[in-house]
Amino acid sequence: MKKHNFYAGPAILPEEVKRKTSASILDFAGMGLSVMEISHRSPQWVECMDKAFSLVNELLRIPEGYKVLFLTGGASSQFYMSAMNLLNDSEVAGYINTGTWSAKAIKEAQLYGTVKEIGSSKDDNYTYIPSVLDSQGIKYAHYTSNNTVFGTQFKELPDVNVPLIADMSSDIFSKEIDINRHDLIYCGAQKNMGPAGVTLVIVKESALGKVTRDIPTILDYRTHISKGSMFNTPPVLPIYVSMLTMQWVKDNGGVAAMNLRNEAKAQLLYDEIDRNDLFKGFVATKDRSTMNACFGLKDDTKKDIFLDMTREAGIVGIEGHRSVGGFRASMYNAMDIESVEVLVSVMKSFSETYG
Ligand SMILES: *Cc1c(COP(=O)(O)O)cnc(C)c1O
């Protein structure tokens, strides 16, 4: 039976990408060798790496003055690396706290300077996107563009007059973004870009070199800029699969087309959550994420019955995060609307039987 993969991350990849990857694991670029067993200095690999860079540049329309990097360590490493490279001990950074991931980012940034929470939705268990209260005196404002755990998403950029830093791990390539407002964007690949193991960083070069502390060579963005992300051995397989995924995005109309697809999928599911008397959405309607829909049953005692029904329909990965409960349906780029239709039809038959 066809599986409908709603996992939040690591998450769904396009079928075509998986097929091409499996072929290249046996024979890459006609070399008779695996993509995993060739030198990262070989011309075949360098070509692949160049293609990955140019796809990021093209799909996200990266402006002059910005550099694209493929690093390791996940988005979690960027929590400290961003502050280490951009914030002096004597300076203040503004952070918008929208839940799990931004809270972790705040904790790490505090090691390198002063963090001021310039907005938070903690008072209501992170069920909405807060507005910025006071951004006076801050060097930059950090936000998490899509809150993977609680299912909220910024629909507009935070209203501040300083450069932005964004953790876009779970909605990169899902819609167009105004890069120019940012000094730094980072994301772990495993939600909407590729498999776990590579971290995308987009940094404004002129924002670097302004901190006075000593930075270990490998943690300095300028090292990776000067070496084209090949200062040390890059994670070749995750970069390769990400490159294929970006090519798939391009072949399917680019980021703007992804946005339309994603809006349509999200609308279909949220409409059913609102229409169906047995279900309720968890977050403020205007802040609902197109990527991760968090919802539950009004009567939680029937949860296992509903989960059994989804399983029978081939649906995988919709159990909510342990800190939220209920269900979470992640609908990243690679998911077809057909999978959301299957989920909605299970919700309808559930309410016909138990409503
Ligand atoms: C998954 C996720 C992370 C953590 O990413 P790692 O690559 O595992 O470090 C950070 N931020 C957001 C928004 C996420 O969704």
mmCIF file of C-alpha atoms and ligand atoms in Angstrom, residues 8-10 73-79 100-102 104 144-149 167-171 186-191 196-199 292 328 332, ligand 1:
data_model
loop_
_atom_site.group_PDB
_atom_site.id
_atom_site.type_symbol
_atom_site.label_atom_id
_atom_site.label_comp_id
_atom_site.label_asym_id
_atom_site.label_seq_id
_atom_site.Cartn_x
_atom_site.Cartn_y
_atom_site.Cartn_z
ATOM 1 C CA ALA A 8 7.982 16.142 10.981
ATOM 2 C CA GLY A 9 11.653 15.385 10.378
ATOM 3 C CA PRO A 10 13.552 13.601 9.039
ATOM 4 C CA GLY A 73 26.206 20.143 13.008
ATOM 5 C CA GLY A 74 22.551 20.798 12.226
ATOM 6 C CA ALA A 75 20.498 23.873 12.984
ATOM 7 C CA SER A 76 21.349 23.258 16.637
ATOM 8 C CA SER A 77 24.998 24.148 16.014
ATOM 9 C CA GLN A 78 23.891 27.393 14.404
ATOM 10 C CA PHE A 79 22.257 28.400 17.684
ATOM 11 C CA THR A 100 11.190 24.762 21.671
ATOM 12 C CA TRP A 101 13.663 25.762 18.985
ATOM 13 C CA SER A 102 13.862 29.451 19.739
ATOM 14 C CA LYS A 104 17.252 26.533 22.573
ATOM 15 C CA THR A 144 12.196 30.874 14.039
ATOM 16 C CA SER A 145 10.238 31.286 10.810
ATOM 17 C CA ASN A 146 8.227 28.103 11.277
ATOM 18 C CA ASN A 147 7.617 26.501 14.620
ATOM 19 C CA THR A 148 7.836 22.818 13.771
ATOM 20 C CA VAL A 149 6.727 21.599 17.193
ATOM 21 C CA ASP A 167 16.126 29.613 11.754
ATOM 22 C CA MET A 168 14.238 28.441 8.667
ATOM 23 C CA SER A 169 14.790 24.721 9.205
ATOM 24 C CA SER A 170 11.216 23.696 8.570
ATOM 25 C CA ASP A 171 10.019 26.093 5.871
ATOM 26 C CA TYR A 186 20.196 28.783 8.626
ATOM 27 C CA CYS A 187 18.454 25.455 8.479
ATOM 28 C CA GLY A 188 19.010 21.782 9.068
ATOM 29 C CA ALA A 189 18.225 20.007 5.777
ATOM 30 C CA GLN A 190 16.040 17.195 7.055
ATOM 31 C CA LYS A 191 12.651 18.910 6.915
ATOM 32 C CA ALA A 196 19.853 14.971 7.845
ATOM 33 C CA GLY A 197 23.565 15.696 7.855
ATOM 34 C CA VAL A 198 23.943 18.997 6.051
ATOM 35 C CA THR A 199 23.114 22.481 7.302
ATOM 36 C CA ASN A 292 3.037 21.454 10.286
ATOM 37 C CA ARG A 328 0.747 16.799 13.850
ATOM 38 C CA TYR A 332 6.464 19.506 3.318
HETATM 39 C C1 LIG B 1 14.368 20.336 13.490
HETATM 40 C C2 LIG B 1 14.630 21.755 13.841
HETATM 41 C C3 LIG B 1 15.836 22.162 14.456
HETATM 42 C C4 LIG B 1 16.909 21.181 14.849
HETATM 43 O O1 LIG B 1 17.639 20.836 13.761
HETATM 44 P P1 LIG B 1 18.932 19.886 13.886
HETATM 45 O O2 LIG B 1 19.409 19.880 12.482
HETATM 46 O O3 LIG B 1 18.440 18.581 14.389
HETATM 47 O O4 LIG B 1 19.865 20.532 14.832
HETATM 48 C C5 LIG B 1 16.019 23.494 14.714
HETATM 49 N N1 LIG B 1 15.072 24.407 14.400
HETATM 50 C C6 LIG B 1 13.910 24.057 13.808
HETATM 51 C C7 LIG B 1 12.917 25.109 13.467
HETATM 52 C C8 LIG B 1 13.653 22.721 13.520
HETATM 53 O O5 LIG B 1 12.501 22.372 12.931
#
